[in-house]
Amino acid sequence: MTTLVPTATNTVPANILHQNLQEARQTTVKANPYTALITRSSPTAFLFLIDQSGSMGEPIVYDGVTCTKADAVARVVNQTVYELVNRCVKGNEVRRYYDIALIGYGGDEASLLWEGNLAGQNWVSPDDLYTNPKAFTPVEVENRIRGQIVKRTEQRPY
């Protein structure tokens, strides 16, 4: 493997990624971890590493439905990204509190997972995601209203 992302303009050599991952694994976690307020002047980043190996095609039961591990992970990541973007929406503005990266890996290869207008980008802002949804997915939502659980279906992006 010579590069991690052969189709992206910014390629990451595999040996550098491996070295960075090894260093990250050796980091000591403190009992009282570092905390900082996330603001527009002090943003953070979310990096999702997604297993795309052959075993992800195996069936599992997730949320009461039989699907592949890959489908379950996609649902969880899409929901998480949706929530992250929603937390940035204030009125008519999408604020930049963080950037998000999705990297898929399997075997000896890894690639960026953004598609459509975001394809090939490493880090994507919440505004980019808000204005470039890949598709809308029906999601069943439960809300408690006056002690009653009300179920409805929403069309959510991502």
Coordinates of C-alpha atoms in Angstrom, one line a residue:
M1 CA 0.0 0.0 0.0
T2 CA 1.6 3.2 -1.1
T3 CA -1.1 5.7 -0.1
L4 CA -4.1 5.7 2.0
V5 CA -6.4 7.8 -0.1
P6 CA -5.4 7.3 -3.8
T7 CA -8.2 9.3 -5.2
A8 CA -8.0 12.3 -2.9
T9 CA -5.9 15.4 -3.7
N10 CA -4.3 15.2 -0.3
T11 CA -3.0 11.7 0.1
V12 CA -1.8 10.3 3.4
P13 CA 1.1 7.8 3.2
A14 CA 0.2 4.6 4.9
N15 CA 3.3 4.5 7.1
I16 CA 2.5 8.0 8.5
L17 CA -1.1 7.0 9.3
H18 CA 0.2 3.8 11.0
Q19 CA 2.7 5.8 13.0
N20 CA 0.0 8.3 14.1
L21 CA -2.4 5.5 15.1
Q22 CA 0.3 3.8 17.1
E23 CA 1.1 7.1 18.9
A24 CA -2.6 7.6 19.6
R25 CA -3.0 4.1 21.1
Q26 CA -0.1 4.8 23.5
T27 CA -1.7 8.0 24.9
T28 CA -2.5 7.7 28.6
V29 CA -6.1 8.6 29.5
K30 CA -6.3 10.6 32.8
A31 CA -8.9 10.0 35.4
N32 CA -10.0 13.6 34.9
P33 CA -9.7 14.0 31.1
Y34 CA -9.0 17.4 29.5
T35 CA -12.2 19.4 28.9
A36 CA -12.7 22.6 27.0
L37 CA -15.7 24.6 25.9
I38 CA -16.5 24.1 22.2
T39 CA -17.1 27.5 20.6
R40 CA -16.7 29.1 17.2
S41 CA -13.5 30.7 18.4
S42 CA -12.3 27.4 19.9
P43 CA -13.8 24.6 17.6
T44 CA -13.1 20.9 17.8
A45 CA -13.1 18.0 15.3
F46 CA -14.9 14.7 15.1
L47 CA -13.2 11.9 13.2
F48 CA -15.2 8.7 12.4
L49 CA -13.1 5.7 11.4
I50 CA -15.5 3.2 9.8
D51 CA -14.7 -0.5 9.4
Q52 CA -15.5 -1.6 5.8
S53 CA -13.9 -5.1 6.0
G54 CA -15.7 -8.2 4.8
S55 CA -17.1 -9.0 8.2
M56 CA -19.3 -5.8 8.0
G57 CA -21.5 -7.7 5.5
E58 CA -22.6 -10.2 8.3
P59 CA -26.1 -9.9 9.5
I60 CA -27.1 -8.6 12.9
V61 CA -30.2 -7.4 14.7
Y62 CA -30.1 -3.6 15.2
D63 CA -33.0 -1.7 16.7
G64 CA -35.2 -4.7 16.2
V65 CA -34.4 -5.1 12.5
T66 CA -32.1 -7.6 10.8
C67 CA -29.5 -5.8 8.7
T68 CA -25.8 -6.0 7.9
K69 CA -23.3 -4.6 10.3
A70 CA -22.4 -2.0 7.7
D71 CA -26.0 -0.8 7.5
A72 CA -26.2 -0.6 11.3
V73 CA -23.0 1.4 11.4
A74 CA -24.2 3.7 8.6
R75 CA -27.5 4.4 10.5
V76 CA -25.6 5.2 13.7
V77 CA -23.0 7.4 12.0
N78 CA -25.7 9.2 9.9
Q79 CA -27.8 9.8 13.0
T80 CA -24.7 11.1 14.9
V81 CA -23.8 13.5 12.0
Y82 CA -27.4 14.7 11.8
E83 CA -27.3 15.5 15.6
L84 CA -24.0 17.2 15.3
V85 CA -25.2 19.4 12.5
N86 CA -28.5 20.2 14.3
R87 CA -26.5 21.4 17.3
C88 CA -24.9 24.0 15.1
V89 CA -28.1 25.5 13.7
K90 CA -29.1 28.7 15.5
G91 CA -32.0 30.4 13.7
N92 CA -31.1 30.8 10.1
E93 CA -27.4 30.3 10.7
V94 CA -25.3 27.1 10.8
R95 CA -22.4 27.8 13.1
R96 CA -19.0 26.2 12.8
Y97 CA -18.3 24.6 16.2
Y98 CA -16.4 21.7 14.7
D99 CA -15.3 19.9 11.5
I100 CA -16.2 16.3 10.7
A101 CA -14.2 13.6 8.8
L102 CA -15.3 10.2 7.7
I103 CA -12.7 7.6 6.8
G104 CA -13.5 4.1 5.8
Y105 CA -10.9 1.3 6.1
G106 CA -10.7 -2.4 5.2
G107 CA -7.8 -4.6 4.4
D108 CA -4.9 -2.5 3.3
E109 CA -6.9 0.4 2.0
A110 CA -8.7 3.5 3.5
S111 CA -10.6 6.3 1.8
L112 CA -12.6 9.4 2.5
L113 CA -16.3 8.6 2.6
W114 CA -17.9 11.9 1.6
E115 CA -20.0 11.7 -1.5
G116 CA -21.7 14.1 -4.0
N117 CA -20.5 17.7 -3.7
L118 CA -18.4 16.8 -0.7
A119 CA -16.5 14.0 -2.4
G120 CA -12.7 14.1 -1.9
Q121 CA -12.8 16.5 1.1
N122 CA -11.0 15.6 4.3
W123 CA -12.8 17.8 6.8
V124 CA -16.3 19.0 6.3
S125 CA -18.1 21.8 8.2
P126 CA -21.6 21.5 9.6
D127 CA -22.7 24.2 7.1
D128 CA -21.3 22.1 4.2
L129 CA -23.3 19.1 5.4
Y130 CA -26.5 21.2 6.0
T131 CA -26.4 22.6 2.5
N132 CA -25.3 19.4 0.8
P133 CA -27.4 16.5 2.1
K134 CA -26.7 13.3 0.2
A135 CA -30.3 12.0 0.5
F136 CA -33.2 12.1 2.9
T137 CA -33.9 9.0 5.0
P138 CA -37.2 8.3 6.7
V139 CA -36.6 8.0 10.5
E140 CA -39.2 7.0 13.1
V141 CA -39.2 9.5 16.0
E142 CA -40.8 9.1 19.4
N143 CA -41.8 12.2 21.4
R144 CA -43.5 12.3 24.8
I145 CA -46.4 14.8 24.7
R146 CA -48.5 15.3 27.8
G147 CA -47.5 11.9 29.1
Q148 CA -48.3 10.1 25.8
I149 CA -45.7 8.7 23.4
V150 CA -46.3 10.0 19.9
K151 CA -44.6 8.3 17.0
R152 CA -44.0 10.0 13.7
T153 CA -41.8 9.6 10.7
E154 CA -39.4 12.4 9.7
Q155 CA -37.4 12.8 6.6
R156 CA -33.8 13.4 7.7
P157 CA -30.7 14.2 5.6
Y158 CA -27.5 12.1 5.8

